[in-house]
Amino acid sequence: MKLTVASSPHIRGNFRTNRIMLDVVFALLPALAMGIVVMGSRAFLVTCVSIVSSLVWEYLYSLVTRTRNTLKDGSALVTGLLLAMTLPASVPYWLVIIGSGFAIIVVKALCGGLGQNIFNPALSARALMMLIYPAGMVRFFVPKADGVTAATPLHHMVMPALPEETLWEMAIGRCSGSLGEISAVALLLGGAYLVYRKVISLRIPAAYLGTVAVITLIFPKAGNPLQWMGYSLFSGGLMLGAIFMATDYATSPVTPLGQILYGIGCGILTVLLRYYGLYPEGVTYAILTMNALVWILDRYTAPRRFGKQKGGAAS
Amino acid sequence: MKKLFFGGVHPRYKKKLSTQTMDFHTMIPKQVVIPMQQHIGVPCKPLVKVGEHVDCGQMIGDGEGLCVPVHASVSGTVLAIEVRPHPTLGECLAVVIENDEKNTEVKGEIPHNKEEILSAIRNAGIVGMGGAAFPGNIKALSALGKAELLIANACECEPYITADDCLLRTGAKEVLEGMMIMADLVDAGHIVLAVEDNKKEAIIKLKELQSDYPKVELKILPTRYPQGSEKQLIKALTGKEVMTGDLPISAGCLVFNVSTFAAIYQAVNGGQALTKRIVTISGEGITKPQNFIVPIGTSFKEVIEAAGGISEKTERVISGGPMMGVAQKQLSVPVVKATNSILCLLRDENGTAENPVCIRCGKCISACPMHLQPVYTHRYVEAGQLEDIRRLNVIDCLECGCCSYTCPAKLPLVESCRKGKKMLREAEKK
């Protein structure tokens, strides 16, 4: 018998990168299903195009650079799916293919690959797509009238006015918007699953949503403060962003305190961008901005040294 | 369950494997190999010669300074004094004794005052039996008159191991007596026996004895690894944090493993040297997982054979627990004073990753009971950035294994922390 001599520990937990990625995909399914139910088959096709093109870009990159084929780690699948969730169902397919290529090749692979990228690939791609073909990114279906496009609830809130939809309709997703963002309930369900599976902690989503809730409650722009807060939480990409985008491992802080500060920062920037920005939505740019600050947050929120009491001199 | 210390993990404990049979017996080895170093500190020098007859309990090695003696664990003839493999030190000078199975025994004198008790503890060769093997008399000496809290550690938080559990089920009285001896010795105001809530039978036993020992407070802690680590246990019980380099007594605490207390009782009350201990033999690779009372110096091979042998699929044989134990390359190594278990493990299906790169999930930081950042230590060690490694306080690392255990990319984080510590030590020498 040959005995292996290796460093401890001799047992490992059952966490795995690809298991985590599959959990994220699974957690996104309810929201995706709502998108397809409300917006129809084109939502499904956009998702397919985004996922397949992401996988193809990932494969091509490993082929051209002769590096390890990383399709199995599942991250390209997640990027493709997340990108699709942020897009309107009417987006042109060619734009999706360009976007996914940018996400996979430029934002992820060229920045060092899995775990090394500074910016969220899906959101970076969305930002680029907004830049190169805005017209393809702002037409949204109206769920009540098939094939008609119209303004999202957020467009009303810019006026400022409360949207036509009831809060309940917004929560379940009977409103227009990007194909994965409309149903807050489905997204929260997915988030609860991720917390249960210990894929994410509550720190970032709770800090993010909590901050938005507090600011919109104190500074409402229409209706009564509670109503305004409710609409602010359920509209646009906030739930999708707070639960699935801001919690992206590679582009968020690793320290517990850093994660809370990061969530608060995302919340403040989102409200500021929604109130004063050029576009009705601010989630994408809020998260991308905070992505750039992650290294500072990590550096200055290192855990207190064991044995060093709070308020003691830093070593 | 409330967290009493930061970090930690919940590995699969698999303790039931080795507690199915409770009628554990004393092994009778044909030969014992007694290493001259079984403690932290200076190695012993042999006191016997080849060919000499020794009795069980006879001192066969001793030294100066931070050192406790070693004893013959069987009666018989000294076959050789030579360098032999050692389960944690690689190799070490050892006295080899052939067992004549006559079991002739020598005992130490029964002590009458504090000074004599301290020297009895030393002369019995008592060390911390939880794994660290720090000389018991020196630890007690450091706490004389200063210990506010005396802690008996029965957490046994490593998976598979049930040696302390077995001791409490069958010999809790000796443990409690040992605690009373130590409490009197150091004038401890408060005495606690800490046990994790997964040892139900032991807790029942302890509760039965509670009325006889009203001074001892039984603390049942929610099970979590590494609660049995001295620093984490003190934190869980008192909320105090002992900094790296400081002794537990700086927080007013004196901690011994329950096996150590039983050994102290036997030394002080019966004049018996530390010549045998309870060892768990477990793991999926062993035929009959169980506990034995094993004379110090018995080879792993003999213990494994007594437990029915190992399967061909066994990949690792470990001295100690699966989280912190040392993988052995040969089975001729002897059981030493700190060997609480021998594990025969099969291949770990969770051991490899498809793409072993850090995804910055931060789980290692949330799992580190010492508030470290293994993700960055790993990165800086790979890059050789000495200044950054120093800034990360890697010196505090217990090597408990929580970071590696929890890492989804299966990175060798503990190994990196070890390398980081070594790099810092080498840099200091220059």
mmCIF file of N, CA, C and O in Angstrom, chain B residues 74-146:
data_model
loop_
_atom_site.group_PDB
_atom_site.id
_atom_site.type_symbol
_atom_site.label_atom_id
_atom_site.label_comp_id
_atom_site.label_asym_id
_atom_site.label_seq_id
_atom_site.Cartn_x
_atom_site.Cartn_y
_atom_site.Cartn_z
ATOM 1 N N VAL B 74 6.394 -0.804 29.300
ATOM 2 C CA VAL B 74 6.254 -2.245 29.559
ATOM 3 C C VAL B 74 7.495 -2.672 30.344
ATOM 4 O O VAL B 74 8.473 -1.929 30.431
ATOM 5 N N SER B 75 7.467 -3.865 30.914
ATOM 6 C CA SER B 75 8.695 -4.375 31.518
ATOM 7 C C SER B 75 9.399 -5.247 30.489
ATOM 8 O O SER B 75 8.753 -5.842 29.626
ATOM 9 N N GLY B 76 10.726 -5.286 30.563
ATOM 10 C CA GLY B 76 11.446 -6.085 29.579
ATOM 11 C C GLY B 76 12.889 -5.657 29.436
ATOM 12 O O GLY B 76 13.452 -5.009 30.323
ATOM 13 N N THR B 77 13.459 -5.966 28.266
ATOM 14 C CA THR B 77 14.878 -5.725 28.038
ATOM 15 C C THR B 77 15.063 -4.650 26.972
ATOM 16 O O THR B 77 14.346 -4.647 25.968
ATOM 17 N N VAL B 78 16.029 -3.759 27.211
ATOM 18 C CA VAL B 78 16.343 -2.733 26.215
ATOM 19 C C VAL B 78 17.066 -3.398 25.046
ATOM 20 O O VAL B 78 18.146 -3.962 25.212
ATOM 21 N N LEU B 79 16.437 -3.347 23.876
ATOM 22 C CA LEU B 79 17.018 -3.982 22.685
ATOM 23 C C LEU B 79 17.978 -3.062 21.962
ATOM 24 O O LEU B 79 18.997 -3.491 21.439
ATOM 25 N N ALA B 80 17.631 -1.786 21.915
ATOM 26 C CA ALA B 80 18.454 -0.848 21.144
ATOM 27 C C ALA B 80 18.168 0.569 21.599
ATOM 28 O O ALA B 80 17.112 0.851 22.166
ATOM 29 N N ILE B 81 19.141 1.445 21.386
ATOM 30 C CA ILE B 81 18.932 2.886 21.575
ATOM 31 C C ILE B 81 19.393 3.521 20.276
ATOM 32 O O ILE B 81 20.594 3.567 19.993
ATOM 33 N N GLU B 82 18.455 3.923 19.446
ATOM 34 C CA GLU B 82 18.815 4.398 18.106
ATOM 35 C C GLU B 82 17.759 5.351 17.580
ATOM 36 O O GLU B 82 16.684 5.480 18.157
ATOM 37 N N VAL B 83 18.079 6.010 16.475
ATOM 38 C CA VAL B 83 17.151 6.945 15.853
ATOM 39 C C VAL B 83 16.052 6.154 15.144
ATOM 40 O O VAL B 83 16.343 5.241 14.372
ATOM 41 N N ARG B 84 14.817 6.484 15.480
ATOM 42 C CA ARG B 84 13.660 5.793 14.907
ATOM 43 C C ARG B 84 12.654 6.815 14.374
ATOM 44 O O ARG B 84 12.651 7.961 14.811
ATOM 45 N N PRO B 85 11.763 6.391 13.467
ATOM 46 C CA PRO B 85 10.734 7.319 12.976
ATOM 47 C C PRO B 85 9.836 7.802 14.123
ATOM 48 O O PRO B 85 9.608 7.070 15.088
ATOM 49 N N HIS B 86 9.353 9.035 13.988
ATOM 50 C CA HIS B 86 8.528 9.667 15.024
ATOM 51 C C HIS B 86 7.292 10.242 14.310
ATOM 52 O O HIS B 86 7.406 10.788 13.213
ATOM 53 N N PRO B 87 6.099 10.114 14.904
ATOM 54 C CA PRO B 87 4.886 10.512 14.174
ATOM 55 C C PRO B 87 4.790 12.006 13.846
ATOM 56 O O PRO B 87 4.136 12.378 12.876
ATOM 57 N N THR B 88 5.432 12.871 14.666
ATOM 58 C CA THR B 88 5.318 14.298 14.350
ATOM 59 C C THR B 88 6.661 14.971 14.092
ATOM 60 O O THR B 88 6.715 16.026 13.477
ATOM 61 N N LEU B 89 7.751 14.363 14.546
ATOM 62 C CA LEU B 89 9.049 15.029 14.398
ATOM 63 C C LEU B 89 9.871 14.465 13.240
ATOM 64 O O LEU B 89 10.992 14.912 13.023
ATOM 65 N N GLY B 90 9.342 13.500 12.508
ATOM 66 C CA GLY B 90 10.127 12.880 11.440
ATOM 67 C C GLY B 90 10.905 11.702 12.004
ATOM 68 O O GLY B 90 10.539 10.560 11.809
ATOM 69 N N GLU B 91 11.994 12.013 12.756
ATOM 70 C CA GLU B 91 12.681 10.943 13.466
ATOM 71 C C GLU B 91 13.265 11.479 14.767
ATOM 72 O O GLU B 91 13.386 12.691 14.952
ATOM 73 N N CYS B 92 13.603 10.556 15.654
ATOM 74 C CA CYS B 92 14.022 10.955 16.997
ATOM 75 C C CYS B 92 14.729 9.772 17.648
ATOM 76 O O CYS B 92 14.392 8.617 17.391
ATOM 77 N N LEU B 93 15.716 10.080 18.510
ATOM 78 C CA LEU B 93 16.393 9.034 19.266
ATOM 79 C C LEU B 93 15.366 8.319 20.155
ATOM 80 O O LEU B 93 14.541 8.971 20.788
ATOM 81 N N ALA B 94 15.432 6.973 20.186
ATOM 82 C CA ALA B 94 14.417 6.239 20.934
ATOM 83 C C ALA B 94 15.019 5.025 21.621
ATOM 84 O O ALA B 94 16.035 4.479 21.176
ATOM 85 N N VAL B 95 14.388 4.628 22.737
ATOM 86 C CA VAL B 95 14.784 3.402 23.436
ATOM 87 C C VAL B 95 13.796 2.307 23.033
ATOM 88 O O VAL B 95 12.586 2.482 23.158
ATOM 89 N N VAL B 96 14.353 1.193 22.504
ATOM 90 C CA VAL B 96 13.494 0.096 22.063
ATOM 91 C C VAL B 96 13.492 -0.981 23.141
ATOM 92 O O VAL B 96 14.555 -1.430 23.579
ATOM 93 N N ILE B 97 12.292 -1.356 23.599
ATOM 94 C CA ILE B 97 12.192 -2.332 24.691
ATOM 95 C C ILE B 97 11.380 -3.541 24.232
ATOM 96 O O ILE B 97 10.299 -3.387 23.651
ATOM 97 N N GLU B 98 11.914 -4.716 24.483
ATOM 98 C CA GLU B 98 11.160 -5.931 24.188
ATOM 99 C C GLU B 98 10.339 -6.294 25.424
ATOM 100 O O GLU B 98 10.856 -6.365 26.539
ATOM 101 N N ASN B 99 9.047 -6.522 25.217
ATOM 102 C CA ASN B 99 8.130 -6.774 26.322
ATOM 103 C C ASN B 99 8.292 -8.205 26.836
ATOM 104 O O ASN B 99 8.146 -9.162 26.078
ATOM 105 N N ASP B 100 8.593 -8.362 28.149
ATOM 106 C CA ASP B 100 8.684 -9.719 28.697
ATOM 107 C C ASP B 100 7.337 -10.181 29.258
ATOM 108 O O ASP B 100 7.200 -11.300 29.752
ATOM 109 N N GLU B 101 6.345 -9.300 29.147
ATOM 110 C CA GLU B 101 4.965 -9.572 29.560
ATOM 111 C C GLU B 101 4.846 -10.001 31.019
ATOM 112 O O GLU B 101 3.864 -10.623 31.413
ATOM 113 N N LYS B 102 5.859 -9.679 31.838
ATOM 114 C CA LYS B 102 5.773 -9.994 33.268
ATOM 115 C C LYS B 102 5.111 -8.851 34.036
ATOM 116 O O LYS B 102 4.650 -9.038 35.164
ATOM 117 N N ASN B 103 5.118 -7.667 33.374
ATOM 118 C CA ASN B 103 4.406 -6.533 33.940
ATOM 119 C C ASN B 103 4.906 -6.101 35.313
ATOM 120 O O ASN B 103 4.135 -5.643 36.143
ATOM 121 N N THR B 104 6.192 -6.269 35.568
ATOM 122 C CA THR B 104 6.739 -5.753 36.830
ATOM 123 C C THR B 104 6.727 -4.239 36.759
ATOM 124 O O THR B 104 7.009 -3.647 35.727
ATOM 125 N N GLU B 105 6.387 -3.610 37.857
ATOM 126 C CA GLU B 105 6.081 -2.188 37.825
ATOM 127 C C GLU B 105 6.826 -1.439 38.919
ATOM 128 O O GLU B 105 7.013 -1.969 40.010
ATOM 129 N N VAL B 106 7.254 -0.221 38.640
ATOM 130 C CA VAL B 106 7.749 0.659 39.706
ATOM 131 C C VAL B 106 6.870 1.895 39.768
ATOM 132 O O VAL B 106 6.374 2.363 38.746
ATOM 133 N N LYS B 107 6.689 2.414 40.981
ATOM 134 C CA LYS B 107 5.839 3.586 41.138
ATOM 135 C C LYS B 107 6.589 4.696 41.842
ATOM 136 O O LYS B 107 7.531 4.438 42.595
ATOM 137 N N GLY B 108 6.159 5.896 41.613
ATOM 138 C CA GLY B 108 6.780 7.047 42.268
ATOM 139 C C GLY B 108 6.213 7.223 43.662
ATOM 140 O O GLY B 108 5.279 6.533 44.074
ATOM 141 N N GLU B 109 6.822 8.166 44.395
ATOM 142 C CA GLU B 109 6.341 8.414 45.754
ATOM 143 C C GLU B 109 5.106 9.294 45.731
ATOM 144 O O GLU B 109 4.929 10.126 44.845
ATOM 145 N N ILE B 110 4.263 9.092 46.740
ATOM 146 C CA ILE B 110 3.056 9.907 46.829
ATOM 147 C C ILE B 110 3.429 11.260 47.449
ATOM 148 O O ILE B 110 4.007 11.301 48.534
ATOM 149 N N PRO B 111 3.128 12.364 46.758
ATOM 150 C CA PRO B 111 3.533 13.684 47.253
ATOM 151 C C PRO B 111 2.634 14.166 48.394
ATOM 152 O O PRO B 111 1.492 13.746 48.524
ATOM 153 N N HIS B 112 3.195 15.065 49.239
ATOM 154 C CA HIS B 112 2.442 15.543 50.395
ATOM 155 C C HIS B 112 2.212 17.049 50.396
ATOM 156 O O HIS B 112 1.303 17.537 51.046
ATOM 157 N N ASN B 113 3.095 17.813 49.709
ATOM 158 C CA ASN B 113 2.852 19.262 49.655
ATOM 159 C C ASN B 113 2.924 19.746 48.214
ATOM 160 O O ASN B 113 3.208 18.974 47.293
ATOM 161 N N LYS B 114 2.676 21.044 48.022
ATOM 162 C CA LYS B 114 2.589 21.588 46.664
ATOM 163 C C LYS B 114 3.858 21.356 45.854
ATOM 164 O O LYS B 114 3.810 20.999 44.681
ATOM 165 N N GLU B 115 4.998 21.587 46.513
ATOM 166 C CA GLU B 115 6.256 21.407 45.806
ATOM 167 C C GLU B 115 6.412 19.964 45.332
ATOM 168 O O GLU B 115 6.814 19.699 44.208
ATOM 169 N N GLU B 116 6.066 19.041 46.236
ATOM 170 C CA GLU B 116 6.172 17.625 45.888
ATOM 171 C C GLU B 116 5.175 17.244 44.797
ATOM 172 O O GLU B 116 5.476 16.407 43.946
ATOM 173 N N ILE B 117 3.989 17.869 44.821
ATOM 174 C CA ILE B 117 3.006 17.573 43.762
ATOM 175 C C ILE B 117 3.554 18.013 42.410
ATOM 176 O O ILE B 117 3.502 17.268 41.427
ATOM 177 N N LEU B 118 4.128 19.236 42.370
ATOM 178 C CA LEU B 118 4.702 19.724 41.103
ATOM 179 C C LEU B 118 5.786 18.783 40.605
ATOM 180 O O LEU B 118 5.836 18.461 39.405
ATOM 181 N N SER B 119 6.653 18.319 41.504
ATOM 182 C CA SER B 119 7.727 17.441 41.021
ATOM 183 C C SER B 119 7.172 16.055 40.683
ATOM 184 O O SER B 119 7.682 15.390 39.786
ATOM 185 N N ALA B 120 6.105 15.632 41.367
ATOM 186 C CA ALA B 120 5.483 14.353 40.997
ATOM 187 C C ALA B 120 4.907 14.438 39.584
ATOM 188 O O ALA B 120 5.010 13.484 38.802
ATOM 189 N N ILE B 121 4.297 15.596 39.256
ATOM 190 C CA ILE B 121 3.734 15.772 37.908
ATOM 191 C C ILE B 121 4.856 15.732 36.871
ATOM 192 O O ILE B 121 4.740 15.103 35.822
ATOM 193 N N ARG B 122 5.969 16.359 37.227
ATOM 194 C CA ARG B 122 7.101 16.350 36.307
ATOM 195 C C ARG B 122 7.673 14.937 36.167
ATOM 196 O O ARG B 122 7.870 14.443 35.068
ATOM 197 N N ASN B 123 7.927 14.299 37.321
ATOM 198 C CA ASN B 123 8.576 12.985 37.286
ATOM 199 C C ASN B 123 7.701 11.915 36.649
ATOM 200 O O ASN B 123 8.202 10.884 36.219
ATOM 201 N N ALA B 124 6.393 12.163 36.581
ATOM 202 C CA ALA B 124 5.509 11.211 35.904
ATOM 203 C C ALA B 124 5.496 11.465 34.399
ATOM 204 O O ALA B 124 4.831 10.754 33.649
ATOM 205 N N GLY B 125 6.233 12.492 33.947
ATOM 206 C CA GLY B 125 6.334 12.766 32.508
ATOM 207 C C GLY B 125 5.062 13.317 31.902
ATOM 208 O O GLY B 125 4.751 13.041 30.741
ATOM 209 N N ILE B 126 4.322 14.111 32.688
ATOM 210 C CA ILE B 126 3.017 14.551 32.181
ATOM 211 C C ILE B 126 3.129 15.762 31.260
ATOM 212 O O ILE B 126 3.782 16.753 31.578
ATOM 213 N N VAL B 127 2.499 15.614 30.086
ATOM 214 C CA VAL B 127 2.441 16.694 29.095
ATOM 215 C C VAL B 127 0.974 16.884 28.709
ATOM 216 O O VAL B 127 0.138 16.042 29.026
ATOM 217 N N GLY B 128 0.691 18.000 28.043
ATOM 218 C CA GLY B 128 -0.660 18.240 27.534
ATOM 219 C C GLY B 128 -0.998 17.157 26.524
ATOM 220 O O GLY B 128 -0.311 16.997 25.526
ATOM 221 N N MET B 129 -2.042 16.378 26.809
ATOM 222 C CA MET B 129 -2.327 15.214 25.975
ATOM 223 C C MET B 129 -3.331 15.489 24.866
ATOM 224 O O MET B 129 -3.772 14.590 24.159
ATOM 225 N N GLY B 130 -3.708 16.742 24.700
ATOM 226 C CA GLY B 130 -4.646 17.091 23.638
ATOM 227 C C GLY B 130 -3.965 17.213 22.291
ATOM 228 O O GLY B 130 -4.611 17.250 21.255
ATOM 229 N N GLY B 131 -2.657 17.277 22.283
ATOM 230 C CA GLY B 131 -1.946 17.375 21.012
ATOM 231 C C GLY B 131 -0.700 18.238 21.092
ATOM 232 O O GLY B 131 0.293 17.977 20.436
ATOM 233 N N ALA B 132 -0.731 19.281 21.944
ATOM 234 C CA ALA B 132 0.393 20.222 21.962
ATOM 235 C C ALA B 132 1.587 19.675 22.741
ATOM 236 O O ALA B 132 2.719 20.000 22.432
ATOM 237 N N ALA B 133 1.348 18.842 23.753
ATOM 238 C CA ALA B 133 2.410 18.193 24.521
ATOM 239 C C ALA B 133 3.327 19.175 25.240
ATOM 240 O O ALA B 133 4.537 18.996 25.285
ATOM 241 N N PHE B 134 2.744 20.224 25.795
ATOM 242 C CA PHE B 134 3.528 21.158 26.598
ATOM 243 C C PHE B 134 3.703 20.559 28.001
ATOM 244 O O PHE B 134 2.759 20.021 28.562
ATOM 245 N N PRO B 135 4.938 20.628 28.575
ATOM 246 C CA PRO B 135 5.168 20.027 29.896
ATOM 247 C C PRO B 135 4.165 20.536 30.937
ATOM 248 O O PRO B 135 4.024 21.739 31.144
ATOM 249 N N GLY B 136 3.502 19.581 31.597
ATOM 250 C CA GLY B 136 2.408 19.919 32.500
ATOM 251 C C GLY B 136 2.845 20.689 33.737
ATOM 252 O O GLY B 136 2.164 21.609 34.177
ATOM 253 N N ASN B 137 4.026 20.317 34.302
ATOM 254 C CA ASN B 137 4.454 20.977 35.536
ATOM 255 C C ASN B 137 4.792 22.442 35.295
ATOM 256 O O ASN B 137 4.537 23.300 36.133
ATOM 257 N N ILE B 138 5.339 22.737 34.091
ATOM 258 C CA ILE B 138 5.733 24.114 33.797
ATOM 259 C C ILE B 138 4.503 24.996 33.590
ATOM 260 O O ILE B 138 4.433 26.130 34.044
ATOM 261 N N LYS B 139 3.495 24.417 32.939
ATOM 262 C CA LYS B 139 2.240 25.128 32.757
ATOM 263 C C LYS B 139 1.618 25.429 34.128
ATOM 264 O O LYS B 139 1.174 26.549 34.391
ATOM 265 N N ALA B 140 1.627 24.419 35.015
ATOM 266 C CA ALA B 140 1.046 24.602 36.345
ATOM 267 C C ALA B 140 1.842 25.638 37.140
ATOM 268 O O ALA B 140 1.268 26.498 37.804
ATOM 269 N N LEU B 141 3.164 25.564 37.020
ATOM 270 C CA LEU B 141 4.037 26.491 37.738
ATOM 271 C C LEU B 141 3.743 27.936 37.338
ATOM 272 O O LEU B 141 3.702 28.834 38.181
ATOM 273 N N SER B 142 3.521 28.153 36.018
ATOM 274 C CA SER B 142 3.257 29.508 35.525
ATOM 275 C C SER B 142 1.953 30.056 36.089
ATOM 276 O O SER B 142 1.719 31.253 36.073
ATOM 277 N N ALA B 143 1.090 29.166 36.562
ATOM 278 C CA ALA B 143 -0.242 29.599 36.985
ATOM 279 C C ALA B 143 -0.403 29.654 38.498
ATOM 280 O O ALA B 143 -1.455 30.019 38.994
ATOM 281 N N LEU B 144 0.668 29.296 39.230
ATOM 282 C CA LEU B 144 0.565 29.247 40.700
ATOM 283 C C LEU B 144 0.062 30.573 41.257
ATOM 284 O O LEU B 144 0.676 31.612 41.053
ATOM 285 N N GLY B 145 -1.066 30.534 41.936
ATOM 286 C CA GLY B 145 -1.602 31.731 42.563
ATOM 287 C C GLY B 145 -2.190 32.747 41.605
ATOM 288 O O GLY B 145 -2.694 33.776 42.008
ATOM 289 N N LYS B 146 -2.115 32.477 40.271
ATOM 290 C CA LYS B 146 -2.593 33.460 39.300
ATOM 291 C C LYS B 146 -3.840 32.996 38.549
ATOM 292 O O LYS B 146 -4.474 33.775 37.848
#
